[in-house]
Amino acid sequence: MPVDDPGTAAPLVPERPTLPRLREAAAGCRACPLWKTGTQTVFGEGQAQAEVVLVGEQPGDREDREGRPFVGPAGRVLDEALEEAGIDRRRAYVTNAVKHFKWQARGKRRIHQKPNAEELAACRPWLDAELSVLRPEALVALGATAAQSLLGRSFRVTKQRGVPVESDLAPHVLATVHPSSILRAPDDEARREAYAAFVDDLRVVADLLAAARR
Ligand code: URA
Ligand code: SF4
């Protein structure tokens, strides 16, 4: 592939996708350079019957090692908040906008680096294929990277969080902050507030799901 070829995972997506087929195909993806830095493809996880899909940015250090999304510190915050908001974790599918871990060494630590527009675009066919199989009632973008990738570059999480937006991606779509932003809050009080606001946004989703079931 020429160095300036933008790359896309599209040709790798199976014609009649199922979650297991997608996972298997994505495991061998080399559509962008991130396969070299990541240990493995971290595909989405959850049941095909999931009613809500939550999309993060990319796997973190723990996720990269374990091969599963949201199993590290951010995942713990997410799990707790989902429970508190009344969203059944078993009916939620979690995935990421980019499926390999992008990082830079700092001493012995691997510091997360934001995926760029080319990497997001290259990986997008996997997310689109997941959504085409899952057809969730609700879609939640976690953080600015996922939100801007799914809802457009002009989307501002700070201004538009927790508010359902019109989108072809699912009947109900909204964005909120990334759970790792809660962990980065400067002190306990800020962390409590950030967490409560995150749970409030997820409650909007819980209410939409409850209404859809009636
Ligand atoms: N942060 C993400 O965006 N995704 C994960 O899977 C873990 C941390
Ligand atoms: Fe493929 Fe996505 Fe990994 Fe890039 S980040 S190699 S597009 S799975």
CSV table of C-alpha atoms and ligand atoms in Angstrom, one decimal:
chain,number,residue,atom,x,y,z
A,1,MET,CA,0.0,0.0,0.0
A,2,PRO,CA,1.5,3.4,-0.9
A,3,VAL,CA,2.3,5.5,2.2
A,4,ASP,CA,-0.3,8.2,1.3
A,5,ASP,CA,-3.1,5.7,0.7
A,6,PRO,CA,-5.7,6.6,3.3
A,7,GLY,CA,-6.6,2.9,3.9
A,8,THR,CA,-10.0,1.5,4.8
A,9,ALA,CA,-11.2,-1.7,6.5
A,10,ALA,CA,-14.1,-1.8,4.0
A,11,PRO,CA,-12.8,-4.6,1.8
A,12,LEU,CA,-12.4,-6.8,4.9
A,13,VAL,CA,-16.0,-6.6,6.0
A,14,PRO,CA,-17.8,-9.9,5.3
A,15,GLU,CA,-20.6,-9.8,2.9
A,16,ARG,CA,-23.2,-11.3,5.3
A,17,PRO,CA,-21.8,-10.1,8.6
A,18,THR,CA,-22.6,-11.5,12.0
A,19,LEU,CA,-20.8,-10.5,15.1
A,20,PRO,CA,-18.6,-13.6,15.2
A,21,ARG,CA,-17.7,-13.2,11.5
A,22,LEU,CA,-16.9,-9.5,12.0
A,23,ARG,CA,-14.7,-10.2,15.0
A,24,GLU,CA,-12.8,-12.9,13.1
A,25,ALA,CA,-12.3,-10.6,10.1
A,26,ALA,CA,-11.3,-7.6,12.2
A,27,ALA,CA,-8.7,-9.7,14.1
A,28,GLY,CA,-6.5,-9.7,10.9
A,29,CYS,CA,-7.1,-6.0,10.0
A,30,ARG,CA,-4.1,-4.0,8.8
A,31,ALA,CA,-6.1,-1.2,7.2
A,32,CYS,CA,-4.2,1.5,9.1
A,33,PRO,CA,-0.9,1.6,10.9
A,34,LEU,CA,-2.3,1.1,14.3
A,35,TRP,CA,-2.2,-2.7,14.0
A,36,LYS,CA,1.6,-2.4,14.5
A,37,THR,CA,1.4,-0.6,17.9
A,38,GLY,CA,-1.6,-2.4,19.3
A,39,THR,CA,-1.2,-6.0,20.7
A,40,GLN,CA,-4.4,-7.1,19.1
A,41,THR,CA,-7.7,-5.9,17.6
A,42,VAL,CA,-10.1,-5.1,20.4
A,43,PHE,CA,-13.5,-5.8,18.9
A,44,GLY,CA,-16.8,-4.7,20.4
A,45,GLU,CA,-18.5,-7.0,23.0
A,46,GLY,CA,-22.0,-7.8,23.9
A,47,GLN,CA,-25.1,-9.6,22.7
A,48,ALA,CA,-26.5,-9.3,19.2
A,49,GLN,CA,-29.8,-8.5,20.9
A,50,ALA,CA,-28.3,-5.5,22.7
A,51,GLU,CA,-30.7,-2.5,22.8
A,52,VAL,CA,-28.0,0.1,23.3
A,53,VAL,CA,-24.5,0.5,21.8
A,54,LEU,CA,-21.9,2.6,23.5
A,55,VAL,CA,-19.0,3.8,21.5
A,56,GLY,CA,-15.7,4.8,23.1
A,57,GLU,CA,-12.6,6.1,21.4
A,58,GLN,CA,-10.1,3.2,21.3
A,59,PRO,CA,-9.0,0.5,23.6
A,60,GLY,CA,-6.7,1.5,26.5
A,61,ASP,CA,-3.7,-0.2,28.0
A,62,ARG,CA,-5.7,-2.9,29.8
A,63,GLU,CA,-8.0,-3.5,26.9
A,64,ASP,CA,-5.1,-3.9,24.5
A,65,ARG,CA,-3.6,-6.6,26.7
A,66,GLU,CA,-6.8,-8.4,27.4
A,67,GLY,CA,-8.4,-8.0,24.0
A,68,ARG,CA,-11.7,-6.8,25.4
A,69,PRO,CA,-13.2,-3.3,25.4
A,70,PHE,CA,-13.8,-1.3,28.6
A,71,VAL,CA,-12.2,-3.8,31.0
A,72,GLY,CA,-9.8,-1.2,32.6
A,73,PRO,CA,-10.4,1.8,34.9
A,74,ALA,CA,-12.7,3.7,32.4
A,75,GLY,CA,-14.7,0.5,32.0
A,76,ARG,CA,-15.3,0.3,35.7
A,77,VAL,CA,-16.7,3.8,35.8
A,78,LEU,CA,-18.9,3.0,32.8
A,79,ASP,CA,-20.2,-0.2,34.4
A,80,GLU,CA,-21.1,1.5,37.6
A,81,ALA,CA,-22.7,4.4,35.9
A,82,LEU,CA,-24.8,2.1,33.6
A,83,GLU,CA,-26.0,0.3,36.7
A,84,GLU,CA,-26.8,3.5,38.5
A,85,ALA,CA,-28.7,4.8,35.5
A,86,GLY,CA,-30.7,1.6,35.2
A,87,ILE,CA,-29.3,0.3,32.0
A,88,ASP,CA,-28.8,-3.4,32.0
A,89,ARG,CA,-25.2,-4.1,31.1
A,90,ARG,CA,-26.3,-7.4,29.5
A,91,ARG,CA,-28.4,-5.5,27.1
A,92,ALA,CA,-25.6,-3.1,26.2
A,93,TYR,CA,-22.9,-3.6,23.6
A,94,VAL,CA,-19.7,-1.7,24.0
A,95,THR,CA,-17.2,-0.9,21.3
A,96,ASN,CA,-14.8,1.8,20.1
A,97,ALA,CA,-14.4,4.1,17.1
A,98,VAL,CA,-10.9,2.7,16.6
A,99,LYS,CA,-10.1,-0.9,17.4
A,100,HIS,CA,-6.3,-0.9,18.1
A,101,PHE,CA,-4.6,0.9,20.9
A,102,LYS,CA,-2.6,3.9,19.9
A,103,TRP,CA,0.1,4.8,22.4
A,104,GLN,CA,3.5,6.4,23.0
A,105,ALA,CA,6.1,5.2,25.5
A,106,ARG,CA,6.7,7.4,28.5
A,107,GLY,CA,9.2,5.5,30.6
A,108,LYS,CA,7.7,2.2,31.3
A,109,ARG,CA,4.2,3.4,30.7
A,110,ARG,CA,2.2,3.4,27.5
A,111,ILE,CA,0.4,6.7,27.2
A,112,HIS,CA,-2.8,6.9,25.1
A,113,GLN,CA,-2.7,9.0,22.0
A,114,LYS,CA,-5.7,10.3,20.1
A,115,PRO,CA,-6.4,8.5,16.9
A,116,ASN,CA,-6.3,10.9,13.9
A,117,ALA,CA,-8.9,11.4,11.2
A,118,GLU,CA,-7.4,8.9,8.8
A,119,GLU,CA,-7.3,6.2,11.4
A,120,LEU,CA,-10.9,6.9,12.4
A,121,ALA,CA,-12.0,6.7,8.8
A,122,ALA,CA,-10.0,3.5,8.1
A,123,CYS,CA,-11.7,1.8,11.1
A,124,ARG,CA,-15.2,3.1,10.6
A,125,PRO,CA,-16.4,0.2,8.4
A,126,TRP,CA,-16.1,-2.1,11.4
A,127,LEU,CA,-18.3,0.2,13.5
A,128,ASP,CA,-20.8,0.6,10.7
A,129,ALA,CA,-20.9,-3.2,10.3
A,130,GLU,CA,-21.4,-3.7,14.0
A,131,LEU,CA,-24.3,-1.2,13.9
A,132,SER,CA,-25.8,-2.9,10.8
A,133,VAL,CA,-25.9,-6.2,12.7
A,134,LEU,CA,-27.0,-4.9,16.0
A,135,ARG,CA,-29.5,-2.3,14.9
A,136,PRO,CA,-29.7,-0.9,18.4
A,137,GLU,CA,-32.6,1.2,19.7
A,138,ALA,CA,-30.1,3.7,21.1
A,139,LEU,CA,-26.5,4.7,20.3
A,140,VAL,CA,-24.3,6.6,22.8
A,141,ALA,CA,-21.1,8.3,21.8
A,142,LEU,CA,-18.7,8.4,24.8
A,143,GLY,CA,-16.4,11.5,24.5
A,144,ALA,CA,-15.5,13.9,21.7
A,145,THR,CA,-13.7,11.5,19.4
A,146,ALA,CA,-16.6,9.1,19.1
A,147,ALA,CA,-19.1,12.0,19.0
A,148,GLN,CA,-17.4,13.8,16.3
A,149,SER,CA,-16.8,10.7,14.3
A,150,LEU,CA,-20.4,9.6,14.5
A,151,LEU,CA,-22.2,13.0,14.6
A,152,GLY,CA,-19.8,15.3,12.7
A,153,ARG,CA,-16.8,17.4,13.3
A,154,SER,CA,-18.8,20.4,14.5
A,155,PHE,CA,-20.4,18.4,17.3
A,156,ARG,CA,-19.5,19.8,20.8
A,157,VAL,CA,-19.9,17.4,23.7
A,158,THR,CA,-19.6,20.2,26.2
A,159,LYS,CA,-22.7,21.9,24.7
A,160,GLN,CA,-24.7,19.1,23.3
A,161,ARG,CA,-24.2,16.3,25.8
A,162,GLY,CA,-27.2,14.4,27.1
A,163,VAL,CA,-29.4,15.8,24.4
A,164,PRO,CA,-30.8,13.3,21.8
A,165,VAL,CA,-29.9,14.2,18.2
A,166,GLU,CA,-31.4,13.4,14.9
A,167,SER,CA,-29.3,10.7,13.2
A,168,ASP,CA,-29.7,7.8,10.7
A,169,LEU,CA,-27.5,5.6,12.9
A,170,ALA,CA,-30.2,4.6,15.4
A,171,PRO,CA,-33.7,5.7,16.5
A,172,HIS,CA,-32.1,7.4,19.6
A,173,VAL,CA,-28.6,8.9,19.5
A,174,LEU,CA,-26.8,11.0,22.0
A,175,ALA,CA,-23.4,11.8,23.2
A,176,THR,CA,-21.9,12.2,26.6
A,177,VAL,CA,-18.4,12.5,28.1
A,178,HIS,CA,-15.9,9.8,28.1
A,179,PRO,CA,-15.8,7.9,31.4
A,180,SER,CA,-12.0,8.4,31.6
A,181,SER,CA,-12.6,12.2,31.8
A,182,ILE,CA,-14.2,11.5,35.2
A,183,LEU,CA,-11.1,9.8,36.4
A,184,ARG,CA,-9.1,12.8,35.3
A,185,ALA,CA,-11.2,15.2,37.4
A,186,PRO,CA,-8.8,17.4,39.6
A,187,ASP,CA,-10.3,16.6,42.9
A,188,ASP,CA,-13.0,14.4,44.7
A,189,GLU,CA,-15.7,17.0,44.4
A,190,ALA,CA,-15.2,17.6,40.7
A,191,ARG,CA,-15.1,13.8,40.2
A,192,ARG,CA,-18.4,13.4,42.0
A,193,GLU,CA,-20.0,16.1,40.0
A,194,ALA,CA,-18.7,14.8,36.7
A,195,TYR,CA,-19.8,11.3,37.6
A,196,ALA,CA,-23.3,12.5,38.5
A,197,ALA,CA,-23.6,14.4,35.2
A,198,PHE,CA,-22.5,11.3,33.4
A,199,VAL,CA,-25.2,9.2,35.1
A,200,ASP,CA,-27.8,11.9,34.3
A,201,ASP,CA,-26.9,11.6,30.6
A,202,LEU,CA,-27.2,7.8,30.8
A,203,ARG,CA,-30.6,8.2,32.5
A,204,VAL,CA,-31.8,10.0,29.4
A,205,VAL,CA,-30.9,6.9,27.5
A,206,ALA,CA,-32.5,4.6,30.0
A,207,ASP,CA,-35.8,6.6,29.8
A,208,LEU,CA,-35.7,6.4,26.0
A,209,LEU,CA,-35.1,2.6,26.1
A,210,ALA,CA,-38.0,2.2,28.6
A,211,ALA,CA,-40.3,4.2,26.4
A,212,ALA,CA,-39.3,2.2,23.3
A,213,ARG,CA,-40.2,-1.1,25.2
A,214,ARG,CA,-43.7,0.1,26.0
B,1,URA,N1,-11.4,3.9,26.7
B,1,URA,C1,-12.1,3.7,25.5
B,1,URA,O1,-12.5,4.6,24.8
B,1,URA,N2,-12.4,2.4,25.2
B,1,URA,C2,-12.0,1.4,25.9
B,1,URA,O2,-12.4,0.3,25.5
B,1,URA,C3,-11.3,1.6,27.1
B,1,URA,C4,-11.0,2.9,27.4
B,2,SF4,FE1,-7.8,-2.0,11.3
B,2,SF4,FE2,-9.0,-0.4,12.9
B,2,SF4,FE3,-6.9,-1.7,13.7
B,2,SF4,FE4,-6.6,0.3,12.0
B,2,SF4,S1,-7.3,0.5,14.1
B,2,SF4,S2,-5.7,-1.7,11.8
B,2,SF4,S3,-8.5,0.1,10.7
B,2,SF4,S4,-8.9,-2.6,13.2
